Coordinates of C-alpha atoms in Angstrom, one line a residue:
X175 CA 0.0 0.0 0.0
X176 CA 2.7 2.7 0.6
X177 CA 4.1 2.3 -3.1
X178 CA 0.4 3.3 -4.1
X179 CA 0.8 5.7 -1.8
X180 CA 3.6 6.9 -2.9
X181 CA 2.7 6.6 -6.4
X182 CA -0.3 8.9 -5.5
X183 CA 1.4 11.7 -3.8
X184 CA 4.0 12.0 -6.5
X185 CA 1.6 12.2 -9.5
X186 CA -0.6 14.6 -7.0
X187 CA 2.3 17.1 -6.6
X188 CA 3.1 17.0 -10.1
X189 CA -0.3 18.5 -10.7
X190 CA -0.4 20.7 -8.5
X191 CA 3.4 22.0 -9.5
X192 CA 2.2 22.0 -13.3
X193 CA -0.7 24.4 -11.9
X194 CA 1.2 26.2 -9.9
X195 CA 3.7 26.9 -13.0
X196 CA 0.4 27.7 -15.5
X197 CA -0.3 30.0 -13.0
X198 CA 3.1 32.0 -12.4
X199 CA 3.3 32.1 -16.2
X200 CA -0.7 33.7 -16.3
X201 CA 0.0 36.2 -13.4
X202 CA 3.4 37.5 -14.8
X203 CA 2.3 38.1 -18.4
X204 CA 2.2 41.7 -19.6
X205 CA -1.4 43.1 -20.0
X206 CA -0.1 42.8 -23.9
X207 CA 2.7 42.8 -25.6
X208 CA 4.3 46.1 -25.3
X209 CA 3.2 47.3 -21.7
X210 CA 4.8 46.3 -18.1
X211 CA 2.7 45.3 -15.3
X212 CA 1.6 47.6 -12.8
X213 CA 4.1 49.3 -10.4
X214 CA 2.7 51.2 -7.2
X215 CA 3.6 55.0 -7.3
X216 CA 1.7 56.5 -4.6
X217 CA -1.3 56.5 -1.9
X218 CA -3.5 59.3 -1.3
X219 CA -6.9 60.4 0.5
X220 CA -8.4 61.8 -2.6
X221 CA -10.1 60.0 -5.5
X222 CA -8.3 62.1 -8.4
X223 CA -7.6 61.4 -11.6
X224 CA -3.1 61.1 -11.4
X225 CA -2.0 64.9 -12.3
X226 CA 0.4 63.1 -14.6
X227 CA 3.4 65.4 -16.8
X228 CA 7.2 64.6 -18.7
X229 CA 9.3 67.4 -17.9
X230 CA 11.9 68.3 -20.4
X231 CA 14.6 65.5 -19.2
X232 CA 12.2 63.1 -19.4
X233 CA 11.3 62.7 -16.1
X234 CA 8.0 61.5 -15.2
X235 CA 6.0 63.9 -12.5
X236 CA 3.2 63.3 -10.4
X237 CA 1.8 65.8 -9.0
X238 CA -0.9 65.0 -5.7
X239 CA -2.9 66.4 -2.7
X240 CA -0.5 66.7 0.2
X241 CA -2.2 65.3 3.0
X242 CA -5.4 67.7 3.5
X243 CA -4.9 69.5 0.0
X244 CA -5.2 72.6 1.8
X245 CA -1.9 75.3 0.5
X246 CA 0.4 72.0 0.1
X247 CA 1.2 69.9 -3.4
X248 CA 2.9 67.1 -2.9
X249 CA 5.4 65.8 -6.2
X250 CA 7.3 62.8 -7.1
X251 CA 9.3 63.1 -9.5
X252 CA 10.2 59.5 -11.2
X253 CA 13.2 58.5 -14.1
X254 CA 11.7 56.8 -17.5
X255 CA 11.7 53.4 -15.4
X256 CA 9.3 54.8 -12.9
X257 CA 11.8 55.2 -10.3
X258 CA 11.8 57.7 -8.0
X259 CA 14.1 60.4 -7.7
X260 CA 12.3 63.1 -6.6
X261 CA 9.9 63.8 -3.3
X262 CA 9.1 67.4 -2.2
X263 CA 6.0 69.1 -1.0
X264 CA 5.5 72.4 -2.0
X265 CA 3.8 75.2 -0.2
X266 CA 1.5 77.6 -2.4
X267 CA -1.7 79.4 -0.6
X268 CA -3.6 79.9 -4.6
X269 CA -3.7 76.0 -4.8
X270 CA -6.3 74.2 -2.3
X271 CA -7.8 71.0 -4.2
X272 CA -11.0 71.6 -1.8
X273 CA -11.9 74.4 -3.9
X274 CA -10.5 72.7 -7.3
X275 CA -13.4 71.0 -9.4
X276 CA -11.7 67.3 -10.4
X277 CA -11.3 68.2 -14.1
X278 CA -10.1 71.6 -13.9
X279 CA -6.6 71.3 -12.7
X280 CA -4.1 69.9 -15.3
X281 CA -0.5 69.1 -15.3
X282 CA 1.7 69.7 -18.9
X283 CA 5.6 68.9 -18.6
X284 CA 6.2 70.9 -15.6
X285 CA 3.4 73.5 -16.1
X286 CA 0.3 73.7 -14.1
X287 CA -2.9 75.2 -14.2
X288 CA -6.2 75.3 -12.1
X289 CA -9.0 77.2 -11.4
X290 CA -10.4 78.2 -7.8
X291 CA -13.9 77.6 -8.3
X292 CA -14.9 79.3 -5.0
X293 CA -12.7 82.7 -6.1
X294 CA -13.6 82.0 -10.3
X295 CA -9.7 82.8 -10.9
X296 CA -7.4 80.4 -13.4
X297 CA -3.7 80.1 -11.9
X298 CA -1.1 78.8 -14.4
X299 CA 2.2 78.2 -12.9
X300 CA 5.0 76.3 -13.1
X301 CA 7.6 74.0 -11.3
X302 CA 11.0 75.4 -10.8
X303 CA 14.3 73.5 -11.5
X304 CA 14.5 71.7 -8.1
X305 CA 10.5 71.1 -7.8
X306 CA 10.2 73.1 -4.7
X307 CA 8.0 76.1 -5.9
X308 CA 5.4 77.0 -8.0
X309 CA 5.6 80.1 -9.9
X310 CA 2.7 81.4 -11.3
X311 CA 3.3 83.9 -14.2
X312 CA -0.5 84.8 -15.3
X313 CA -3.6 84.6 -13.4
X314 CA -7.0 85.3 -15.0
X315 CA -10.3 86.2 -12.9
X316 CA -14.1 86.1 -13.7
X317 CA -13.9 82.5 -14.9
X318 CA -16.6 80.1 -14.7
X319 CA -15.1 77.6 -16.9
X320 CA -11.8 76.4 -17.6
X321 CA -9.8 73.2 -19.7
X322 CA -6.3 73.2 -21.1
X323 CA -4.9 71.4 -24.3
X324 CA -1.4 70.6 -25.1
X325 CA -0.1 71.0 -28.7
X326 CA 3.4 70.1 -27.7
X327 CA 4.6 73.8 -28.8
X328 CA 1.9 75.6 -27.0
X329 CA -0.7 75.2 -24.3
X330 CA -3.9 76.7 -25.0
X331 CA -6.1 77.6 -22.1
X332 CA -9.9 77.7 -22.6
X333 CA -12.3 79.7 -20.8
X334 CA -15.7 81.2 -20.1
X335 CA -15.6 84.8 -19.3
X336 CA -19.7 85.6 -18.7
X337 CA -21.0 85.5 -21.7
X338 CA -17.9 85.4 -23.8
X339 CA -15.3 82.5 -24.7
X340 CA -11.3 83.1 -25.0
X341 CA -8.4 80.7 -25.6
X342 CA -5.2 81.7 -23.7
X343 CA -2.1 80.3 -26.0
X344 CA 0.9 79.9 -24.0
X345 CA 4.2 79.4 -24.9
X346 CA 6.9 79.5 -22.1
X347 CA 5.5 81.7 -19.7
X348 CA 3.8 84.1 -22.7
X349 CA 0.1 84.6 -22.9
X350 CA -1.1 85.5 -26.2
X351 CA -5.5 86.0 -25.7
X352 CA -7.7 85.2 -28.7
X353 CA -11.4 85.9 -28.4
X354 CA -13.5 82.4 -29.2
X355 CA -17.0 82.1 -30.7
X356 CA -19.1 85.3 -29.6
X357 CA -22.6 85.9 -27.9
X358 CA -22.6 82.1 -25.9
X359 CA -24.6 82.7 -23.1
X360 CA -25.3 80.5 -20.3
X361 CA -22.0 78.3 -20.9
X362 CA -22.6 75.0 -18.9
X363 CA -19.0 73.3 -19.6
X364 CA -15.9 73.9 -22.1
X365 CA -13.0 71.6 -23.9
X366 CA -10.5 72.5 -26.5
X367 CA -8.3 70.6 -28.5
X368 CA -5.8 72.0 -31.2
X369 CA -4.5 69.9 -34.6
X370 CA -1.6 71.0 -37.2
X371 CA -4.6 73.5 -38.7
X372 CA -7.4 74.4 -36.3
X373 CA -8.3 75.4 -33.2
X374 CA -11.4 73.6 -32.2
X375 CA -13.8 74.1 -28.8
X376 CA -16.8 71.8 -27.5
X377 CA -19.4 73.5 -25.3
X378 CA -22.4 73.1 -23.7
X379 CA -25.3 75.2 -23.1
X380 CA -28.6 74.8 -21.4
X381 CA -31.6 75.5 -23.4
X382 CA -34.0 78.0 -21.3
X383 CA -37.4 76.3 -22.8
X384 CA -36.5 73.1 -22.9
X385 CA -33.9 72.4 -20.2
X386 CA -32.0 70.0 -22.5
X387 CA -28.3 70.8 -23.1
X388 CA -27.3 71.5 -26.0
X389 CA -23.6 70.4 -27.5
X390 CA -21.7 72.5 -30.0
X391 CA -18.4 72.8 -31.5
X392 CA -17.2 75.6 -33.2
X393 CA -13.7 75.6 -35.2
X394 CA -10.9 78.4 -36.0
X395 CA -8.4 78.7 -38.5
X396 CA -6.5 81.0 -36.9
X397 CA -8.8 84.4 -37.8
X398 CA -12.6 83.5 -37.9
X399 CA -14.7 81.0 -36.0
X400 CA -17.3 79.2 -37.4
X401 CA -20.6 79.4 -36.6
X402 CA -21.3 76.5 -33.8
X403 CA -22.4 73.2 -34.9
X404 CA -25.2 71.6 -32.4
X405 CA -24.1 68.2 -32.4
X406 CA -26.5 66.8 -29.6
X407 CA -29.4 67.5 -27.0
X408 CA -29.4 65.8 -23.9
X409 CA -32.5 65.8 -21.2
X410 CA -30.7 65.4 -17.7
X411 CA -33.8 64.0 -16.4
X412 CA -32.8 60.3 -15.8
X413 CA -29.4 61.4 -16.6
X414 CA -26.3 63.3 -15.6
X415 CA -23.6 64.5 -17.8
X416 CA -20.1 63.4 -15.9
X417 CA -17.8 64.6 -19.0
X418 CA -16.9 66.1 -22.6
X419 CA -14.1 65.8 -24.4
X420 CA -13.2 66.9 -28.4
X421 CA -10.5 65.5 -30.7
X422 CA -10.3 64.7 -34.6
X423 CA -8.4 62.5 -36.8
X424 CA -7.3 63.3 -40.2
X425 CA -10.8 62.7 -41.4
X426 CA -13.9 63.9 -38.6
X427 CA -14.4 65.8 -35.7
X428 CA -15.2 63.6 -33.0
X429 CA -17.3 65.3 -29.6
X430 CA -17.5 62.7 -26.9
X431 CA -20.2 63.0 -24.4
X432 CA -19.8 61.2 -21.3
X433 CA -23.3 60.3 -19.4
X434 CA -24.8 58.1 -16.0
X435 CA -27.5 56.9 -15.3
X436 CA -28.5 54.9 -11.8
X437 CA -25.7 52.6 -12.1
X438 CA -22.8 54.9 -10.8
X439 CA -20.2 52.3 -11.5
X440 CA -20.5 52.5 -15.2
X441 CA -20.9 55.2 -17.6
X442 CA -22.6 55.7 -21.6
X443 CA -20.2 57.3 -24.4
X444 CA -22.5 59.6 -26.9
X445 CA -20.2 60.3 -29.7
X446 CA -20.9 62.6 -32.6
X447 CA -19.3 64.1 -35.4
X448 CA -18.6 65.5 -38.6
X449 CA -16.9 64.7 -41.8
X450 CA -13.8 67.9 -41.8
X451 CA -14.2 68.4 -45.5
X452 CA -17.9 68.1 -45.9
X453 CA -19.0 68.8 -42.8
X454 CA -21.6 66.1 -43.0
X455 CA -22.8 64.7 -39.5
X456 CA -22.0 61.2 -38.7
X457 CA -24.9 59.5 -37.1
X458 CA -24.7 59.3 -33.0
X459 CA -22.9 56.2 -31.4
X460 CA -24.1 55.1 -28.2
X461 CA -20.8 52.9 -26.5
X462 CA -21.7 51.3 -22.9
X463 CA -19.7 48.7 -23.6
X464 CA -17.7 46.6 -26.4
X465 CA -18.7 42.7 -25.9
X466 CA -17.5 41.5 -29.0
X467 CA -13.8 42.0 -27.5
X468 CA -14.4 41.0 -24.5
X469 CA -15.3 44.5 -22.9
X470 CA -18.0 45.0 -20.1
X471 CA -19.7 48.3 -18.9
X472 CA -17.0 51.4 -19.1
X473 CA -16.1 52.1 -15.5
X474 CA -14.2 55.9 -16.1
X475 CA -14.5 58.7 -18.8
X476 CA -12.5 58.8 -21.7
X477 CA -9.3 60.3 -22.0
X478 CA -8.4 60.9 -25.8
X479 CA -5.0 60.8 -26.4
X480 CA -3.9 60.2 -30.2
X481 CA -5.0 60.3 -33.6
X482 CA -4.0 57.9 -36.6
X483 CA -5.1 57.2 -40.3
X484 CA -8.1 54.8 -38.6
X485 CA -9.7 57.0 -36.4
X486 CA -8.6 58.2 -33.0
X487 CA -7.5 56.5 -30.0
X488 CA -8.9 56.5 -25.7
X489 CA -7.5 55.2 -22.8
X490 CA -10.6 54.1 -20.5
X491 CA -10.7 51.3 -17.7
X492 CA -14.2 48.4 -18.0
X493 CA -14.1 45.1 -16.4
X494 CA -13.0 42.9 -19.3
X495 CA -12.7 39.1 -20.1
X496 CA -9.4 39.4 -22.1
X497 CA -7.1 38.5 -19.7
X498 CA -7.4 35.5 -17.8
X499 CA -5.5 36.9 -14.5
X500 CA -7.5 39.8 -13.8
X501 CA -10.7 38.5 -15.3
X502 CA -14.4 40.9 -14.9
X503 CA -11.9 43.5 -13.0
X504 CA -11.7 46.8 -14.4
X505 CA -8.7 47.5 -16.1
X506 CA -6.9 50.0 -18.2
X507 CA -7.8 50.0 -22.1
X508 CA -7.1 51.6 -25.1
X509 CA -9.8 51.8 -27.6
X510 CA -9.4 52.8 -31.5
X511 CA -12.9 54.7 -32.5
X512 CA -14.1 56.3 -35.7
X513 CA -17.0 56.9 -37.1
X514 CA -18.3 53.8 -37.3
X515 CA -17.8 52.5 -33.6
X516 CA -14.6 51.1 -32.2
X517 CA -12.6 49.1 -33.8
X518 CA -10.1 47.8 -31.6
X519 CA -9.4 47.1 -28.0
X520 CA -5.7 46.6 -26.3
X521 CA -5.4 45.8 -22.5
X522 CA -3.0 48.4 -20.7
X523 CA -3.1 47.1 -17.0
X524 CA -4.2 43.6 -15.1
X525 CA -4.5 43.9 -11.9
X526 CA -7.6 41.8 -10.0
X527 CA -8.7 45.7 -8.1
X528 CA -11.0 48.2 -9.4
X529 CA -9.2 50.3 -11.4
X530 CA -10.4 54.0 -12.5
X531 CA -9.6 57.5 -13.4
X532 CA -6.5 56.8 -16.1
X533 CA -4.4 59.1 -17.5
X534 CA -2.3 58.8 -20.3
X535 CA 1.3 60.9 -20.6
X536 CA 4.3 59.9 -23.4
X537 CA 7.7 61.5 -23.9
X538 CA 10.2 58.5 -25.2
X539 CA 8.3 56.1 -23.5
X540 CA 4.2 55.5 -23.0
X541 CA 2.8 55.5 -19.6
X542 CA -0.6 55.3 -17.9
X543 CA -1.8 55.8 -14.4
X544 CA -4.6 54.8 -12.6
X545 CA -6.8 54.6 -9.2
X546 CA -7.8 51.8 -6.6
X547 CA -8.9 52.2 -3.8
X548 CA -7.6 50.1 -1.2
X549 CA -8.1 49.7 2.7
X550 CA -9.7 53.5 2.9
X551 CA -6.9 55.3 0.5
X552 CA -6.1 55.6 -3.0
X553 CA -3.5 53.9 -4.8
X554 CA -1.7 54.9 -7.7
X555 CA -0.3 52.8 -10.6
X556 CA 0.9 53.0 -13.1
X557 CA 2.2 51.0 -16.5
X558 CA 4.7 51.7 -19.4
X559 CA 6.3 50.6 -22.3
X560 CA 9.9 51.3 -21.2
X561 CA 11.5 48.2 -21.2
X562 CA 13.5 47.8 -18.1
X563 CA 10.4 48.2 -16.5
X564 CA 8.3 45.7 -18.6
X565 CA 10.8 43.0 -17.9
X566 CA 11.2 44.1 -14.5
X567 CA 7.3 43.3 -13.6
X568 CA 6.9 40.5 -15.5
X569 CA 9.5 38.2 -13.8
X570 CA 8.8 35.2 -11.8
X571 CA 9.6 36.6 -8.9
X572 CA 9.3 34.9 -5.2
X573 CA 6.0 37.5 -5.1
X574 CA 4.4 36.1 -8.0
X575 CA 5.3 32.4 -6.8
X576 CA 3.6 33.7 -3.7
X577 CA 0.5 34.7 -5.3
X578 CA 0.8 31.6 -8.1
X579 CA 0.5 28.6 -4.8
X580 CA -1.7 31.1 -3.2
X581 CA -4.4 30.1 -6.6
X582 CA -3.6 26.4 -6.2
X583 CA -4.8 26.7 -2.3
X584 CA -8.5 26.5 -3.0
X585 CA -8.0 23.6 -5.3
X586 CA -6.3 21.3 -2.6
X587 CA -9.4 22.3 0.0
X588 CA -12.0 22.6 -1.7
X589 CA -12.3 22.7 -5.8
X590 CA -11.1 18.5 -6.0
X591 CA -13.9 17.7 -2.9
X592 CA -16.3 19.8 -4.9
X593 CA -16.0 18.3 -7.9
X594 CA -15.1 14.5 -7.1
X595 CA -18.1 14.1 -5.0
X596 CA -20.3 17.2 -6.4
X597 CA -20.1 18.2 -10.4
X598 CA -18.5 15.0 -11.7
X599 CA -19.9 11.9 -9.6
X600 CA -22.4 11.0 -11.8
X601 CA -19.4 10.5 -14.8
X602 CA -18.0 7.6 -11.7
X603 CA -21.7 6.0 -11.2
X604 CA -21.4 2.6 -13.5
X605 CA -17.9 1.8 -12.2
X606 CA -19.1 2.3 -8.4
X607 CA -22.1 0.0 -8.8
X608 CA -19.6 -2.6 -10.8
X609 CA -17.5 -2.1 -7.2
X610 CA -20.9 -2.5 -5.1
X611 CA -21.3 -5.7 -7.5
X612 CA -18.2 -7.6 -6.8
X613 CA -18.0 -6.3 -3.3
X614 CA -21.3 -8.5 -2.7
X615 CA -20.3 -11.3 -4.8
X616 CA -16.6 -11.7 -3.5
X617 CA -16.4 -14.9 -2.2
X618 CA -18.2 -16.2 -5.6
X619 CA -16.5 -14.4 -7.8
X620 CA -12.9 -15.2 -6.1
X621 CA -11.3 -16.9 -9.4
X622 CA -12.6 -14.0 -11.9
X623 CA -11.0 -11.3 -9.8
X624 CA -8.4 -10.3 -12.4
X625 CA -10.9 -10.5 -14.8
X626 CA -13.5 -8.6 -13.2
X627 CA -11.1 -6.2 -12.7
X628 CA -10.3 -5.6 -16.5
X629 CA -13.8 -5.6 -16.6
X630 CA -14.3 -2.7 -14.4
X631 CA -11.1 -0.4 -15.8
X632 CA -13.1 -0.5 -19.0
X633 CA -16.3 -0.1 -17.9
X634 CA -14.6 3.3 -15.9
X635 CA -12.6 3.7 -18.8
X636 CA -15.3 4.1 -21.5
X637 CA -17.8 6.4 -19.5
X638 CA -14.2 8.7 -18.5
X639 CA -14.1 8.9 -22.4
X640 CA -17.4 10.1 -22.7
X641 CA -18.2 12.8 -20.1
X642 CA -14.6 14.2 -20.2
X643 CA -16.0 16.6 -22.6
X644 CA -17.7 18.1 -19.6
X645 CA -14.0 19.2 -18.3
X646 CA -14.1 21.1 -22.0
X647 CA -17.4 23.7 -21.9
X648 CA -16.4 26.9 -23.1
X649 CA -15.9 28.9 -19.6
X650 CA -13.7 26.4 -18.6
X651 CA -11.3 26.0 -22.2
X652 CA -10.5 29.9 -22.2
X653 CA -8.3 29.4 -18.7
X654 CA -6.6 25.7 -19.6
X655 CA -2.9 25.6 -20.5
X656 CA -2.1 24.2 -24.1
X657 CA -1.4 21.2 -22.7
X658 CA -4.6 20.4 -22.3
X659 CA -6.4 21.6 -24.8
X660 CA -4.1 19.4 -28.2
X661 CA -5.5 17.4 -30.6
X662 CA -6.9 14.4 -28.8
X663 CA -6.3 15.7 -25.6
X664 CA -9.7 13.9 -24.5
X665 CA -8.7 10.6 -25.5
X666 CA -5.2 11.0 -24.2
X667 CA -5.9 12.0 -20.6
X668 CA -8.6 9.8 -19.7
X669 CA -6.2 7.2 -21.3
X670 CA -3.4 8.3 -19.1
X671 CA -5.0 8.4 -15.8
X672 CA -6.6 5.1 -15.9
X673 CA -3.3 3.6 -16.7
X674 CA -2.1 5.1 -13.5
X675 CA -4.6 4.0 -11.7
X676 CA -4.1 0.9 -13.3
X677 CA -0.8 0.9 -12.1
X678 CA -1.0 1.8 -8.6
X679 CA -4.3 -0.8 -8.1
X680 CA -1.2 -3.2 -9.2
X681 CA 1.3 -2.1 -7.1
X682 CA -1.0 -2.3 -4.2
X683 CA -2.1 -5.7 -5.0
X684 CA 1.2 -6.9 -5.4
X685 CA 2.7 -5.4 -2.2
X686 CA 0.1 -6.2 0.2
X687 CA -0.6 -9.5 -1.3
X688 CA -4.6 -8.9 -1.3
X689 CA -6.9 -11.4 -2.3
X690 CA -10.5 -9.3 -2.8
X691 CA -10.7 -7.5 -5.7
X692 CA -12.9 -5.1 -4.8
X693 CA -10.1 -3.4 -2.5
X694 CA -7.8 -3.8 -5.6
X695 CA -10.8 -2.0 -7.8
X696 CA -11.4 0.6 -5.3
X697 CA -7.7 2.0 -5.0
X698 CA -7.5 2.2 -8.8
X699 CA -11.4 4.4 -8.7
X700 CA -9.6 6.6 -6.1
X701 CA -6.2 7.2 -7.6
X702 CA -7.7 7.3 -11.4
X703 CA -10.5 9.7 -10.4
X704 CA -9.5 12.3 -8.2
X705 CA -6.2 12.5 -10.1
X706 CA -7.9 13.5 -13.1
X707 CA -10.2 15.6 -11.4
X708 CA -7.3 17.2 -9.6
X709 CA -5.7 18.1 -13.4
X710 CA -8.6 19.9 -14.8
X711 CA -10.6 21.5 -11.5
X712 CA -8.6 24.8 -11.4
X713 CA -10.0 25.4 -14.2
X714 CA -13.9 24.7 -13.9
X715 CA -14.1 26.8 -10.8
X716 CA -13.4 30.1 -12.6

């Protein structure tokens, strides 16, 4: 009996090893190709989007609410592998994120600007050499609504004066004032976004009679603005508007309307547009989700960060069923829209938390950061597609052999029980009444026993063969290893475990000299069934 024994443990540790492996290899995996894994940055009381800039060496800054966010900024300053070098807190009275709305205060290289929306005054500074002050060079007052576009080259500053619209364009500490689109009243929100040729601005206004709000965008060539362009009308009723945003391609003008509804873990995209030579409308796209890659309900607004020959790109986080790791968590994505409706989907972070709130910054390298919230605080992460750092988080490290025999746990205590005498017993049935039979006829059936016993290995045999296709339904295949999912993978391992059980009902038989062959039967059901069960039930249990 100890050889079986023996035999057992050995092929039960091999399992569990192979698992274990399968699931190093799963946690360490990039999110995709190109991008590291996530790296913690920092932990704060506020839920902010990252304040997220590349200063002219290349350095990555993070700018954040020091402690109370009252008069004190807190910044790290990291290298392009995300390590930090920097860690100062500066003081500045004009800055008190209490009295900052969440999407006016922005960070470009190591320029700043916010409005005080208690004192309706814009503040742009910027960082000194060392980090340790803010110098603001410009200040603007009577300013209801503010949002800030980087060209590269210039900045330029939007913002609602009354009744009248201006964009700021700043260029190292010089503001040069252009007047927008004229007689605007009753300016609800503002966003502006600047290509190679025009200037163009997104706003909404509430319409007195009908209290829909109304989305335009107007565009300048430098001289004239057009007249604005009513895109959309949106009751607020059932509804709240969380977000807009403007960018364009080569081809359309894209205005992206973020909306919720009751569920305030997910929001509703309304994109429209129009055609930049014709000025034609594309019709309105309505994105919640995108299912067909895997995509579930977004969980953040969008943050549009590029445009290329297929339409334009947004980073966004949505609980997602492309990675097998951090499965149905939110997670960082990038999305390629046009007019059409997106187009493509790329995973950016995997982490099994919440994630929210990304950002999107790139100098020589692409990085993202993000929110979770964790134990009463928010962390910060971020991802990249520096190198050092994608080979650096997607090591086998003891941490992710930690996490990797962590998995395996619930499968020694309680996945195996579950499914050996739960999910799969019935697959087991004829070959434990063929036991029950020659348990009761023993004494009569003493000269057949080797017989019987081939008997019952192929009665267990053939019915293994035809219910392991239950190991193989489709929630199950998408987490398996190759291994077992080759050609003729349910012949083969049905085949392989009876022959072990075969093996150890031998060795038991031989070594204990035992005469009843239901005992000789019964170790070669236990050993050939819950090692085969043992193989596949990480995997059913997803």
């Amino acid at each position: 009996m100890k050889k079986t024994i023996v035999l057992f443990i050995a092929f039960f540790i091999f399992i569990s090893v192979f698992h274990i492996y399968y699931n190093a290899d799963i946690i360490a995996r990039p999110p995709s190709f190109d991008w590291s894994r996530d790296v913690d940055l920092q932990s704060i009381k506020f839920n902010r989007t990252p304040l997220a800039g590349i200063d002219d060496d290349n350095n990555v800054l993070l700018v954040y609410p020091y402690e109370n966010g009252e008069g004190k900024v807190g910044v790290n300053l990291y290298d392009e592998k995300l390590e930090l070098v920097k860690d100062e807190v500066v003081d500045i009275e004009e800055l008190n994120f209490n009295k900052i709305s969440k999407d006016e205060i922005f960070v470009y290289g190591s320029r700043i600007y916010w409005r005080d929306n208690l004192l309706n005054k814009v503040y742009m500074g910027r960082f000194d050499d060392g980090y340790k002050k803010i110098e603001i060079f410009s200040e603007i007052d009577n300013v209801s609504r503010m949002s800030v576009y980087s060209g590269g080259e210039f900045d330029y500053l939007a913002y609602v004066d009354k009744d009248d619209i201006f964009i700021a364009n700043i260029k190292d500490g010089s503001v040069k004032t252009i007047e927008g689109p004229k007689n605007q009243p009753d300016i609800k929100d503002i966003k502006v976004f600047k290509d190679s040729q025009k200037i163009y601005l997104q706003f909404a206004k509430k319409d007195k009679d009908s209290g829909y709000k109304e989305i335009f965008v107007s565009e300048c060539d430098g001289e004239n603005w057009t007249k604005p362009l009513m895109l959309n009308k949106i009751n607020e009723v059932k509804i709240s508007i969380k977000d807009m945003s403007i960018f364009a391609d080569d081809v359309n003008v894209y205005s992206i309307v973020t909306i919720q509804g009751d569920d305030k873990s997910s929001f509703t995209y309304i994109v429209d547009g129009y055609n930049k030579s014709t000025k034609d409308v594309f019709e309105t796209l309505r994105l919640n989700n995108v299912m067909k890659y895997g995509v579930g309900n977004f969980s953040s607004t969008p943050v549009a960060i590029n445009s290329t020959n297929e339409g334009i790109e947004l980073i966004t986080t949505a609980p997602t069923t492309i990675d097998m790791y951090s499965r149905n968590a939110s997670n960082v994505l990038k999305l390629l829209l046009d007019d059409s409706g997106i187009k493509k989907v790329k995973l950016l972070s995997k982490t099994k938390s919440w994630s929210n709130r990304p950002n999107y910054i790139r100098g020589n390298y692409e990085y993202i950061f993000w929110n979770e919230s964790e134990e009463g605080c928010n962390q910060i992460k971020g991802a990249t597609t520096e190198k050092t750092v994608l080979n650096r988080t997607t090591n086998k490290t003891r941490e992710i052999i930690a996490e990797a025999i962590g998995e395996e746990v619930p499968v020694l205590i309680s996945f195996n029980f579950l499914l050996s005498f739960g999910g799969r017993l019935i697959s087991i049935f004829p070959a434990i009444m063929w036991l029950v039979y020659i348990f009761i006829y023993n004494e009569k059936l003493q000269k057949k026993q080797d017989k019987m016993f081939l008997i019952g290995i192929a009665i267990f045999y053939i019915f293994q063969l035809m219910s392991v296709k239950d190991f193989y339904v489709s929630q199950a295949i998408i987490f398996m290893p190759e291994a077992l999912k080759i050609s003729g993978a349910k012949f083969i391992y049905p085949t392989i475990f009876t022959t072990i059980g075969w093996l150890g009902a031998n060795l038991y038989k031989k070594s204990a000299n035992v005469k009843e062959g239901y005992k000789v039967y019964s170790t070669f059901l236990v050993v050939s069934y819950i090692l085969m069960n043992h193989l596949y039930s990480p995997y059913l249990f997803k």
